[in-house]
A tleap script that builds the chain and sets N, CA, C and O, in Angstrom:
source leaprc.protein.ff14SB
mol = sequence {
  NGLN VAL GLN LEU VAL GLU SER GLY GLY GLY
  LEU VAL GLN ALA GLY GLY SER LEU ARG LEU
  SER CYS VAL ALA SER GLY ARG THR LEU TYR
  ASN TYR ALA MET GLY TRP PHE ARG GLN ALA
  PRO GLY LYS GLU ARG ASP PHE VAL ALA THR
  ILE ASN TRP SER GLY ALA ASN THR TYR TYR
  ALA ASP SER VAL LYS GLY ARG PHE THR ILE
  SER ARG ASP ASN ALA LYS SER ALA VAL TYR
  LEU GLN MET ASN SER LEU LYS PRO GLU ASP
  THR ALA VAL TYR TYR CYS ALA ALA ARG GLU
  PHE LYS LEU SER THR GLU GLU ASN GLU TYR
  PRO HIE TRP GLY GLN GLY THR GLN VAL THR
  VAL SER CSER
}
set mol.1.N position { -31.015 -47.413 7.910 }
set mol.1.CA position { -32.061 -48.326 7.466 }
set mol.1.C position { -33.381 -47.933 8.120 }
set mol.1.O position { -33.441 -47.728 9.333 }
set mol.2.N position { -34.416 -47.829 7.332 }
set mol.2.CA position { -35.739 -47.497 7.844 }
set mol.2.C position { -36.496 -48.795 8.088 }
set mol.2.O position { -36.644 -49.617 7.184 }
set mol.3.N position { -36.970 -48.971 9.311 }
set mol.3.CA position { -37.793 -50.132 9.642 }
set mol.3.C position { -39.219 -49.664 9.866 }
set mol.3.O position { -39.464 -48.726 10.625 }
set mol.4.N position { -40.156 -50.321 9.203 }
set mol.4.CA position { -41.555 -49.906 9.231 }
set mol.4.C position { -42.411 -51.013 9.837 }
set mol.4.O position { -42.242 -52.192 9.526 }
set mol.5.N position { -43.328 -50.611 10.704 }
set mol.5.CA position { -44.236 -51.572 11.334 }
set mol.5.C position { -45.665 -51.062 11.190 }
set mol.5.O position { -45.997 -49.980 11.672 }
set mol.6.N position { -46.503 -51.844 10.527 }
set mol.6.CA position { -47.908 -51.485 10.343 }
set mol.6.C position { -48.748 -52.083 11.472 }
set mol.6.O position { -48.384 -53.093 12.075 }
set mol.7.N position { -49.861 -51.442 11.735 }
set mol.7.CA position { -50.834 -51.957 12.693 }
set mol.7.C position { -52.198 -51.390 12.346 }
set mol.7.O position { -52.317 -50.486 11.519 }
set mol.8.N position { -53.235 -51.935 12.993 }
set mol.8.CA position { -54.570 -51.396 12.809 }
set mol.8.C position { -55.470 -52.218 11.916 }
set mol.8.O position { -56.649 -51.896 11.766 }
set mol.9.N position { -54.942 -53.273 11.320 }
set mol.9.CA position { -55.780 -54.118 10.491 }
set mol.9.C position { -56.751 -54.926 11.324 }
set mol.9.O position { -56.670 -54.950 12.552 }
set mol.10.N position { -57.678 -55.594 10.638 }
set mol.10.CA position { -58.643 -56.409 11.344 }
set mol.10.C position { -59.804 -56.778 10.455 }
set mol.10.O position { -59.758 -56.616 9.235 }
set mol.11.N position { -60.856 -57.282 11.096 }
set mol.11.CA position { -62.077 -57.689 10.409 }
set mol.11.C position { -63.146 -56.622 10.623 }
set mol.11.O position { -63.393 -56.200 11.752 }
set mol.12.N position { -63.769 -56.194 9.548 }
set mol.12.CA position { -64.802 -55.159 9.631 }
set mol.12.C position { -65.889 -55.477 8.611 }
set mol.12.O position { -65.623 -56.087 7.576 }
set mol.13.N position { -67.106 -55.061 8.913 }
set mol.13.CA position { -68.210 -55.253 7.979 }
set mol.13.C position { -68.160 -54.203 6.867 }
set mol.13.O position { -67.619 -53.111 7.044 }
set mol.14.N position { -68.726 -54.554 5.744 }
set mol.14.CA position { -68.814 -53.616 4.635 }
set mol.14.C position { -69.497 -52.328 5.106 }
set mol.14.O position { -70.488 -52.359 5.834 }
set mol.15.N position { -68.941 -51.203 4.671 }
set mol.15.CA position { -69.443 -49.908 5.103 }
set mol.15.C position { -68.742 -49.357 6.332 }
set mol.15.O position { -68.914 -48.189 6.680 }
set mol.16.N position { -67.960 -50.188 6.981 }
set mol.16.CA position { -67.258 -49.765 8.183 }
set mol.16.C position { -65.957 -49.045 7.886 }
set mol.16.O position { -65.625 -48.765 6.734 }
set mol.17.N position { -65.225 -48.750 8.960 }
set mol.17.CA position { -63.978 -47.990 8.851 }
set mol.17.C position { -62.865 -48.659 9.633 }
set mol.17.O position { -63.099 -49.366 10.613 }
set mol.18.N position { -61.647 -48.416 9.173 }
set mol.18.CA position { -60.450 -48.811 9.887 }
set mol.18.C position { -59.403 -47.729 9.681 }
set mol.18.O position { -59.412 -47.021 8.674 }
set mol.19.N position { -58.500 -47.612 10.650 }
set mol.19.CA position { -57.377 -46.706 10.512 }
set mol.19.C position { -56.086 -47.494 10.677 }
set mol.19.O position { -55.809 -48.052 11.739 }
set mol.20.N position { -55.311 -47.529 9.614 }
set mol.20.CA position { -54.019 -48.197 9.656 }
set mol.20.C position { -52.937 -47.205 10.063 }
set mol.20.O position { -52.973 -46.028 9.704 }
set mol.21.N position { -51.981 -47.714 10.818 }
set mol.21.CA position { -50.833 -46.910 11.218 }
set mol.21.C position { -49.554 -47.588 10.752 }
set mol.21.O position { -49.479 -48.812 10.647 }
set mol.22.N position { -48.568 -46.778 10.479 }
set mol.22.CA position { -47.244 -47.291 10.114 }
set mol.22.C position { -46.233 -46.417 10.847 }
set mol.22.O position { -46.166 -45.207 10.634 }
set mol.23.N position { -45.461 -47.042 11.698 }
set mol.23.CA position { -44.476 -46.305 12.490 }
set mol.23.C position { -43.081 -46.743 12.082 }
set mol.23.O position { -42.803 -47.930 11.909 }
set mol.24.N position { -42.213 -45.752 11.933 }
set mol.24.CA position { -40.848 -46.030 11.524 }
set mol.24.C position { -39.903 -46.002 12.709 }
set mol.24.O position { -40.083 -45.223 13.645 }
set mol.25.N position { -38.914 -46.844 12.660 }
set mol.25.CA position { -37.839 -46.809 13.649 }
set mol.25.C position { -36.510 -46.815 12.906 }
set mol.25.O position { -36.440 -47.183 11.734 }
set mol.26.N position { -35.490 -46.414 13.584 }
set mol.26.CA position { -34.187 -46.377 12.955 }
set mol.26.C position { -33.792 -45.000 12.486 }
set mol.26.O position { -32.624 -44.619 12.562 }
set mol.27.N position { -34.774 -44.244 11.998 }
set mol.27.CA position { -34.539 -42.874 11.610 }
set mol.27.C position { -35.868 -42.156 11.445 }
set mol.27.O position { -36.926 -42.783 11.408 }
set mol.28.N position { -35.803 -40.847 11.348 }
set mol.28.CA position { -37.043 -40.094 11.169 }
set mol.28.C position { -37.488 -40.165 9.713 }
set mol.28.O position { -36.744 -40.620 8.844 }
set mol.29.N position { -38.700 -39.712 9.464 }
set mol.29.CA position { -39.271 -39.783 8.123 }
set mol.29.C position { -39.308 -38.435 7.427 }
set mol.29.O position { -39.995 -38.278 6.417 }
set mol.30.N position { -38.579 -37.461 7.952 }
set mol.30.CA position { -38.705 -36.110 7.420 }
set mol.30.C position { -38.367 -36.021 5.943 }
set mol.30.O position { -38.960 -35.204 5.237 }
set mol.31.N position { -37.453 -36.815 5.455 }
set mol.31.CA position { -37.059 -36.733 4.047 }
set mol.31.C position { -37.697 -37.810 3.181 }
set mol.31.O position { -37.298 -38.005 2.032 }
set mol.32.N position { -38.679 -38.505 3.725 }
set mol.32.CA position { -39.224 -39.660 3.030 }
set mol.32.C position { -40.659 -39.434 2.578 }
set mol.32.O position { -41.502 -38.957 3.338 }
set mol.33.N position { -40.915 -39.785 1.327 }
set mol.33.CA position { -42.287 -39.949 0.877 }
set mol.33.C position { -42.747 -41.334 1.321 }
set mol.33.O position { -41.950 -42.268 1.411 }
set mol.34.N position { -44.033 -41.451 1.592 }
set mol.34.CA position { -44.585 -42.706 2.089 }
set mol.34.C position { -45.698 -43.186 1.174 }
set mol.34.O position { -46.409 -42.394 0.556 }
set mol.35.N position { -45.826 -44.489 1.105 }
set mol.35.CA position { -46.891 -45.057 0.291 }
set mol.35.C position { -47.576 -46.200 1.003 }
set mol.35.O position { -46.989 -46.869 1.853 }
set mol.36.N position { -48.819 -46.411 0.645 }
set mol.36.CA position { -49.566 -47.600 1.065 }
set mol.36.C position { -49.882 -48.425 -0.186 }
set mol.36.O position { -50.321 -47.899 -1.208 }
set mol.37.N position { -49.647 -49.717 -0.071 }
set mol.37.CA position { -49.950 -50.666 -1.125 }
set mol.37.C position { -50.761 -51.804 -0.508 }
set mol.37.O position { -50.798 -51.961 0.712 }
set mol.38.N position { -51.403 -52.587 -1.355 }
set mol.38.CA position { -52.148 -53.727 -0.839 }
set mol.38.C position { -52.058 -54.908 -1.794 }
set mol.38.O position { -51.886 -54.749 -3.003 }
set mol.39.N position { -52.178 -56.083 -1.218 }
set mol.39.CA position { -52.118 -57.309 -2.009 }
set mol.39.C position { -53.237 -58.237 -1.578 }
set mol.39.O position { -53.258 -58.732 -0.451 }
set mol.40.N position { -54.164 -58.463 -2.495 }
set mol.40.CA position { -55.255 -59.397 -2.254 }
set mol.40.C position { -54.780 -60.813 -2.585 }
set mol.40.O position { -53.808 -60.986 -3.320 }
set mol.41.N position { -55.462 -61.822 -2.047 }
set mol.41.CA position { -55.054 -63.212 -2.304 }
set mol.41.C position { -55.026 -63.518 -3.797 }
set mol.41.O position { -55.989 -63.246 -4.513 }
set mol.42.N position { -53.916 -64.083 -4.259 }
set mol.42.CA position { -53.789 -64.479 -5.649 }
set mol.42.C position { -53.565 -63.337 -6.625 }
set mol.42.O position { -53.586 -63.543 -7.838 }
set mol.43.N position { -53.351 -62.126 -6.099 }
set mol.43.CA position { -53.168 -60.968 -6.977 }
set mol.43.C position { -51.840 -60.284 -6.696 }
set mol.43.O position { -51.191 -60.539 -5.682 }
set mol.44.N position { -51.453 -59.413 -7.613 }
set mol.44.CA position { -50.236 -58.650 -7.425 }
set mol.44.C position { -50.478 -57.518 -6.422 }
set mol.44.O position { -51.613 -57.129 -6.147 }
set mol.45.N position { -49.385 -57.016 -5.898 }
set mol.45.CA position { -49.485 -55.895 -4.974 }
set mol.45.C position { -49.799 -54.613 -5.763 }
set mol.45.O position { -49.164 -54.322 -6.777 }
set mol.46.N position { -50.787 -53.858 -5.277 }
set mol.46.CA position { -51.250 -52.668 -5.975 }
set mol.46.C position { -51.044 -51.409 -5.142 }
set mol.46.O position { -51.052 -51.445 -3.911 }
set mol.47.N position { -50.864 -50.321 -5.830 }
set mol.47.CA position { -50.761 -49.005 -5.193 }
set mol.47.C position { -52.106 -48.588 -4.612 }
set mol.47.O position { -53.157 -48.829 -5.205 }
set mol.48.N position { -52.055 -47.956 -3.438 }
set mol.48.CA position { -53.270 -47.431 -2.797 }
set mol.48.C position { -53.191 -45.913 -2.660 }
set mol.48.O position { -54.068 -45.197 -3.143 }
set mol.49.N position { -52.141 -45.424 -2.002 }
set mol.49.CA position { -52.032 -43.992 -1.742 }
set mol.49.C position { -50.584 -43.643 -1.461 }
set mol.49.O position { -49.793 -44.493 -1.053 }
set mol.50.N position { -50.245 -42.379 -1.685 }
set mol.50.CA position { -48.903 -41.900 -1.391 }
set mol.50.C position { -48.965 -40.466 -0.899 }
set mol.50.O position { -49.895 -39.726 -1.222 }
set mol.51.N position { -47.969 -40.079 -0.117 }
set mol.51.CA position { -47.917 -38.738 0.459 }
set mol.51.C position { -46.466 -38.282 0.448 }
set mol.51.O position { -45.553 -39.070 0.692 }
set mol.52.N position { -46.264 -37.001 0.162 }
set mol.52.CA position { -44.889 -36.517 0.107 }
set mol.52.C position { -44.365 -36.249 1.516 }
set mol.52.O position { -45.088 -36.436 2.494 }
set mol.53.N position { -43.111 -35.813 1.622 }
set mol.53.CA position { -42.453 -35.729 2.921 }
set mol.53.C position { -43.147 -34.756 3.866 }
set mol.53.O position { -43.141 -34.969 5.078 }
set mol.54.N position { -43.744 -33.692 3.332 }
set mol.54.CA position { -44.357 -32.676 4.191 }
set mol.54.C position { -45.828 -32.944 4.453 }
set mol.54.O position { -46.417 -32.366 5.366 }
set mol.55.N position { -46.419 -33.814 3.657 }
set mol.55.CA position { -47.854 -34.036 3.777 }
set mol.55.C position { -48.688 -33.132 2.895 }
set mol.55.O position { -49.914 -33.239 2.878 }
set mol.56.N position { -48.035 -32.241 2.161 }
set mol.56.CA position { -48.772 -31.269 1.344 }
set mol.56.C position { -49.355 -31.903 0.085 }
set mol.56.O position { -50.352 -31.419 -0.451 }
set mol.57.N position { -48.744 -32.970 -0.383 }
set mol.57.CA position { -49.189 -33.604 -1.632 }
set mol.57.C position { -49.538 -35.061 -1.401 }
set mol.57.O position { -48.795 -35.810 -0.767 }
set mol.58.N position { -50.688 -35.440 -1.931 }
set mol.58.CA position { -51.136 -36.822 -1.834 }
set mol.58.C position { -51.672 -37.278 -3.181 }
set mol.58.O position { -52.027 -36.475 -4.045 }
set mol.59.N position { -51.717 -38.590 -3.326 }
set mol.59.CA position { -52.264 -39.148 -4.570 }
set mol.59.C position { -52.866 -40.502 -4.236 }
set mol.59.O position { -52.326 -41.248 -3.418 }
set mol.60.N position { -54.000 -40.818 -4.880 }
set mol.60.CA position { -54.737 -42.028 -4.559 }
set mol.60.C position { -55.050 -42.850 -5.803 }
set mol.60.O position { -55.188 -42.318 -6.905 }
set mol.61.N position { -55.157 -44.145 -5.600 }
set mol.61.CA position { -55.691 -44.990 -6.649 }
set mol.61.C position { -57.162 -44.647 -6.848 }
set mol.61.O position { -57.852 -44.271 -5.900 }
set mol.62.N position { -57.632 -44.775 -8.067 }
set mol.62.CA position { -59.039 -44.452 -8.358 }
set mol.62.C position { -59.996 -45.287 -7.513 }
set mol.62.O position { -61.074 -44.824 -7.143 }
set mol.63.N position { -59.602 -46.497 -7.217 }
set mol.63.CA position { -60.493 -47.409 -6.497 }
set mol.63.C position { -60.745 -46.989 -5.052 }
set mol.63.O position { -61.712 -47.443 -4.440 }
set mol.64.N position { -59.898 -46.137 -4.503 }
set mol.64.CA position { -60.065 -45.722 -3.102 }
set mol.64.C position { -60.301 -44.225 -2.943 }
set mol.64.O position { -60.547 -43.747 -1.836 }
set mol.65.N position { -60.227 -43.494 -4.036 }
set mol.65.CA position { -60.383 -42.042 -3.972 }
set mol.65.C position { -61.739 -41.675 -3.387 }
set mol.65.O position { -62.771 -42.207 -3.796 }
set mol.66.N position { -61.720 -40.760 -2.426 }
set mol.66.CA position { -62.947 -40.338 -1.781 }
set mol.66.C position { -63.334 -41.188 -0.582 }
set mol.66.O position { -64.218 -40.810 0.188 }
set mol.67.N position { -62.682 -42.330 -0.416 }
set mol.67.CA position { -62.981 -43.210 0.728 }
set mol.67.C position { -61.793 -43.318 1.680 }
set mol.67.O position { -61.975 -43.433 2.892 }
set mol.68.N position { -60.594 -43.282 1.142 }
set mol.68.CA position { -59.382 -43.428 1.950 }
set mol.68.C position { -58.659 -42.076 2.043 }
set mol.68.O position { -58.709 -41.263 1.121 }
set mol.69.N position { -57.992 -41.863 3.173 }
set mol.69.CA position { -57.195 -40.656 3.363 }
set mol.69.C position { -55.853 -41.021 3.970 }
set mol.69.O position { -55.786 -41.672 5.012 }
set mol.70.N position { -54.788 -40.597 3.309 }
set mol.70.CA position { -53.446 -40.802 3.834 }
set mol.70.C position { -52.990 -39.538 4.534 }
set mol.70.O position { -53.250 -38.432 4.061 }
set mol.71.N position { -52.314 -39.699 5.653 }
set mol.71.CA position { -51.798 -38.550 6.395 }
set mol.71.C position { -50.527 -38.983 7.112 }
set mol.71.O position { -50.182 -40.164 7.142 }
set mol.72.N position { -49.836 -37.996 7.693 }
set mol.72.CA position { -48.591 -38.341 8.380 }
set mol.72.C position { -48.337 -37.388 9.533 }
set mol.72.O position { -48.847 -36.268 9.565 }
set mol.73.N position { -47.542 -37.857 10.474 }
set mol.73.CA position { -47.100 -37.049 11.595 }
set mol.73.C position { -45.596 -37.286 11.708 }
set mol.73.O position { -45.165 -38.276 12.300 }
set mol.74.N position { -44.812 -36.394 11.152 }
set mol.74.CA position { -43.364 -36.600 11.113 }
set mol.74.C position { -42.742 -36.589 12.506 }
set mol.74.O position { -41.736 -37.258 12.741 }
set mol.75.N position { -43.325 -35.846 13.416 }
set mol.75.CA position { -42.806 -35.813 14.788 }
set mol.75.C position { -42.907 -37.190 15.449 }
set mol.75.O position { -42.117 -37.527 16.331 }
set mol.76.N position { -43.882 -37.970 15.015 }
set mol.76.CA position { -44.066 -39.321 15.552 }
set mol.76.C position { -43.527 -40.389 14.611 }
set mol.76.O position { -43.649 -41.583 14.885 }
set mol.77.N position { -42.932 -39.963 13.506 }
set mol.77.CA position { -42.425 -40.906 12.500 }
set mol.77.C position { -43.513 -41.886 12.080 }
set mol.77.O position { -43.293 -43.095 12.008 }
set mol.78.N position { -44.681 -41.340 11.807 }
set mol.78.CA position { -45.833 -42.189 11.527 }
set mol.78.C position { -46.583 -41.726 10.298 }
set mol.78.O position { -46.606 -40.538 9.975 }
set mol.79.N position { -47.190 -42.669 9.626 }
set mol.79.CA position { -48.094 -42.383 8.520 }
set mol.79.C position { -49.354 -43.207 8.745 }
set mol.79.O position { -49.301 -44.301 9.308 }
set mol.80.N position { -50.481 -42.674 8.302 }
set mol.80.CA position { -51.765 -43.293 8.579 }
set mol.80.C position { -52.557 -43.480 7.291 }
set mol.80.O position { -52.352 -42.775 6.303 }
set mol.81.N position { -53.461 -44.443 7.330 }
set mol.81.CA position { -54.412 -44.609 6.236 }
set mol.81.C position { -55.794 -44.785 6.859 }
set mol.81.O position { -56.113 -45.835 7.417 }
set mol.82.N position { -56.597 -43.747 6.752 }
set mol.82.CA position { -57.978 -43.809 7.220 }
set mol.82.C position { -58.827 -44.381 6.107 }
set mol.82.O position { -58.876 -43.832 5.007 }
set mol.83.N position { -59.495 -45.480 6.392 }
set mol.83.CA position { -60.276 -46.179 5.373 }
set mol.83.C position { -61.743 -46.176 5.793 }
set mol.83.O position { -62.111 -46.767 6.809 }
set mol.84.N position { -62.568 -45.508 5.004 }
set mol.84.CA position { -64.002 -45.426 5.267 }
set mol.84.C position { -64.777 -46.118 4.159 }
set mol.84.O position { -64.241 -46.396 3.086 }
set mol.85.N position { -66.034 -46.389 4.431 }
set mol.85.CA position { -66.914 -47.027 3.444 }
set mol.85.C position { -66.252 -48.249 2.831 }
set mol.85.O position { -66.220 -48.408 1.611 }
set mol.86.N position { -65.737 -49.093 3.674 }
set mol.86.CA position { -64.977 -50.251 3.197 }
set mol.86.C position { -65.872 -51.226 2.446 }
set mol.86.O position { -67.049 -51.399 2.763 }
set mol.87.N position { -65.277 -51.851 1.447 }
set mol.87.CA position { -65.974 -52.818 0.604 }
set mol.87.C position { -65.260 -54.169 0.683 }
set mol.87.O position { -64.073 -54.215 1.008 }
set mol.88.N position { -65.952 -55.252 0.396 }
set mol.88.CA position { -65.281 -56.564 0.412 }
set mol.88.C position { -64.050 -56.608 -0.494 }
set mol.88.O position { -63.085 -57.311 -0.196 }
set mol.89.N position { -64.080 -55.871 -1.580 }
set mol.89.CA position { -62.935 -55.862 -2.500 }
set mol.89.C position { -61.728 -55.114 -1.943 }
set mol.89.O position { -60.664 -55.115 -2.564 }
set mol.90.N position { -61.874 -54.482 -0.798 }
set mol.90.CA position { -60.730 -53.861 -0.124 }
set mol.90.C position { -59.949 -54.876 0.714 }
set mol.90.O position { -58.893 -54.553 1.258 }
set mol.91.N position { -60.459 -56.077 0.814 }
set mol.91.CA position { -59.785 -57.119 1.577 }
set mol.91.C position { -58.413 -57.412 0.985 }
set mol.91.O position { -58.296 -57.731 -0.197 }
set mol.92.N position { -57.378 -57.301 1.810 }
set mol.92.CA position { -56.005 -57.474 1.336 }
set mol.92.C position { -55.056 -57.332 2.521 }
set mol.92.O position { -55.451 -56.928 3.614 }
set mol.93.N position { -53.806 -57.672 2.276 }
set mol.93.CA position { -52.739 -57.305 3.199 }
set mol.93.C position { -52.250 -55.917 2.773 }
set mol.93.O position { -51.912 -55.697 1.610 }
set mol.94.N position { -52.217 -54.999 3.720 }
set mol.94.CA position { -51.815 -53.622 3.444 }
set mol.94.C position { -50.388 -53.396 3.937 }
set mol.94.O position { -50.030 -53.735 5.065 }
set mol.95.N position { -49.595 -52.814 3.051 }
set mol.95.CA position { -48.190 -52.551 3.346 }
set mol.95.C position { -47.907 -51.060 3.277 }
set mol.95.O position { -48.434 -50.359 2.413 }
set mol.96.N position { -47.073 -50.577 4.190 }
set mol.96.CA position { -46.557 -49.228 4.017 }
set mol.96.C position { -45.123 -49.314 3.505 }
set mol.96.O position { -44.420 -50.298 3.734 }
set mol.97.N position { -44.715 -48.278 2.818 }
set mol.97.CA position { -43.408 -48.254 2.198 }
set mol.97.C position { -42.853 -46.835 2.234 }
set mol.97.O position { -43.604 -45.862 2.299 }
set mol.98.N position { -41.526 -46.733 2.190 }
set mol.98.CA position { -40.871 -45.423 2.263 }
set mol.98.C position { -39.822 -45.297 1.168 }
set mol.98.O position { -39.142 -46.261 0.816 }
set mol.99.N position { -39.708 -44.080 0.639 }
set mol.99.CA position { -38.651 -43.767 -0.311 }
set mol.99.C position { -38.242 -42.325 -0.072 }
set mol.99.O position { -39.039 -41.523 0.417 }
set mol.100.N position { -37.025 -41.995 -0.409 }
set mol.100.CA position { -36.549 -40.640 -0.155 }
set mol.100.C position { -37.174 -39.655 -1.132 }
set mol.100.O position { -37.267 -39.898 -2.335 }
set mol.101.N position { -37.599 -38.530 -0.559 }
set mol.101.CA position { -38.023 -37.341 -1.281 }
set mol.101.C position { -39.357 -37.463 -1.998 }
set mol.101.O position { -40.394 -37.249 -1.369 }
set mol.102.N position { -39.382 -37.798 -3.286 }
set mol.102.CA position { -40.600 -37.641 -4.068 }
set mol.102.C position { -41.578 -38.787 -3.869 }
set mol.102.O position { -41.180 -39.943 -3.733 }
set mol.103.N position { -42.857 -38.453 -3.855 }
set mol.103.CA position { -43.865 -39.500 -3.792 }
set mol.103.C position { -43.890 -40.272 -5.106 }
set mol.103.O position { -43.453 -39.781 -6.147 }
set mol.104.N position { -44.408 -41.478 -5.030 }
set mol.104.CA position { -44.441 -42.350 -6.195 }
set mol.104.C position { -45.573 -43.353 -6.053 }
set mol.104.O position { -45.937 -43.755 -4.948 }
set mol.105.N position { -46.122 -43.749 -7.193 }
set mol.105.CA position { -47.135 -44.799 -7.219 }
set mol.105.C position { -46.542 -46.152 -7.591 }
set mol.105.O position { -47.248 -47.159 -7.639 }
set mol.106.N position { -45.229 -46.166 -7.855 }
set mol.106.CA position { -44.575 -47.373 -8.353 }
set mol.106.C position { -43.953 -48.182 -7.227 }
set mol.106.O position { -43.104 -47.687 -6.487 }
set mol.107.N position { -44.380 -49.420 -7.108 }
set mol.107.CA position { -43.889 -50.292 -6.054 }
set mol.107.C position { -42.368 -50.422 -6.073 }
set mol.107.O position { -41.738 -50.406 -5.015 }
set mol.108.N position { -41.770 -50.548 -7.258 }
set mol.108.CA position { -40.337 -50.814 -7.346 }
set mol.108.C position { -39.479 -49.594 -7.047 }
set mol.108.O position { -38.251 -49.679 -7.068 }
set mol.109.N position { -40.112 -48.461 -6.770 }
set mol.109.CA position { -39.358 -47.263 -6.393 }
set mol.109.C position { -39.259 -47.094 -4.882 }
set mol.109.O position { -38.681 -46.119 -4.401 }
set mol.110.N position { -39.817 -48.030 -4.139 }
set mol.110.CA position { -39.774 -47.971 -2.679 }
set mol.110.C position { -38.808 -49.029 -2.151 }
set mol.110.O position { -39.070 -50.221 -2.307 }
set mol.111.N position { -37.705 -48.628 -1.534 }
set mol.111.CA position { -36.746 -49.608 -1.014 }
set mol.111.C position { -37.072 -50.145 0.380 }
set mol.111.O position { -36.542 -51.177 0.791 }
set mol.112.N position { -37.950 -49.439 1.108 }
set mol.112.CA position { -38.222 -49.831 2.496 }
set mol.112.C position { -39.680 -50.228 2.648 }
set mol.112.O position { -40.580 -49.505 2.221 }
set mol.113.N position { -39.906 -51.387 3.262 }
set mol.113.CA position { -41.255 -51.940 3.388 }
set mol.113.C position { -41.502 -52.473 4.793 }
set mol.113.O position { -40.588 -52.940 5.473 }
set mol.114.N position { -42.769 -52.389 5.208 }
set mol.114.CA position { -43.191 -53.051 6.425 }
set mol.114.C position { -43.610 -54.484 6.132 }
set mol.114.O position { -43.551 -54.949 4.994 }
set mol.115.N position { -44.031 -55.165 7.181 }
set mol.115.CA position { -44.370 -56.585 7.048 }
set mol.115.C position { -45.829 -56.784 6.628 }
set mol.115.O position { -46.211 -57.888 6.238 }
set mol.116.N position { -46.636 -55.744 6.702 }
set mol.116.CA position { -48.022 -55.825 6.273 }
set mol.116.C position { -48.987 -56.075 7.418 }
set mol.116.O position { -48.621 -56.639 8.449 }
set mol.117.N position { -50.224 -55.647 7.219 }
set mol.117.CA position { -51.298 -55.890 8.173 }
set mol.117.C position { -52.546 -56.302 7.392 }
set mol.117.O position { -52.876 -55.704 6.367 }
set mol.118.N position { -53.230 -57.325 7.888 }
set mol.118.CA position { -54.372 -57.888 7.170 }
set mol.118.C position { -55.636 -57.070 7.427 }
set mol.118.O position { -55.966 -56.751 8.569 }
set mol.119.N position { -56.328 -56.740 6.351 }
set mol.119.CA position { -57.639 -56.099 6.420 }
set mol.119.C position { -58.633 -57.024 5.730 }
set mol.119.O position { -58.453 -57.395 4.570 }
set mol.120.N position { -59.682 -57.391 6.456 }
set mol.120.CA position { -60.717 -58.251 5.900 }
set mol.120.C position { -62.063 -57.564 6.047 }
set mol.120.O position { -62.460 -57.186 7.149 }
set mol.121.N position { -62.759 -57.406 4.936 }
set mol.121.CA position { -64.055 -56.739 4.920 }
set mol.121.C position { -65.110 -57.776 4.548 }
set mol.121.O position { -65.077 -58.350 3.460 }
set mol.122.N position { -66.034 -58.003 5.458 }
set mol.122.CA position { -67.085 -58.991 5.225 }
set mol.122.C position { -68.313 -58.316 4.618 }
set mol.122.O position { -68.597 -57.149 4.886 }
set mol.123.N position { -69.023 -59.070 3.804 }
set mol.123.CA position { -70.215 -58.519 3.137 }
set mol.123.C position { -71.462 -58.729 3.969 }
set mol.123.O position { -72.552 -58.329 3.561 }
savepdb mol mol.pdb
quit
């Protein structure tokens, strides 16, 4: 069983930056693709970014492309989301998720989830 714990959320002004971390316990992440999703108040959970097991392939939602960067350190069983040029519409609870092998943008293809970390961007 993969257990995921996110951290790094907080309150930031528009235009600022945050770096989210997600650390896995229970097993390593070498065979796992990782994803970041977010859920704003009153809305469904949406895809943000995904990275394959090696880090060679990434994919982003159009809304964050060019501002967010997903990366990973398999030796530390960690995945990161660097968020720059933050906007108020980025305010949400951010979740990391894991699935074996191939990256995916589909929430229902990820069996392992963290508890989420709140990101609030003030205008």
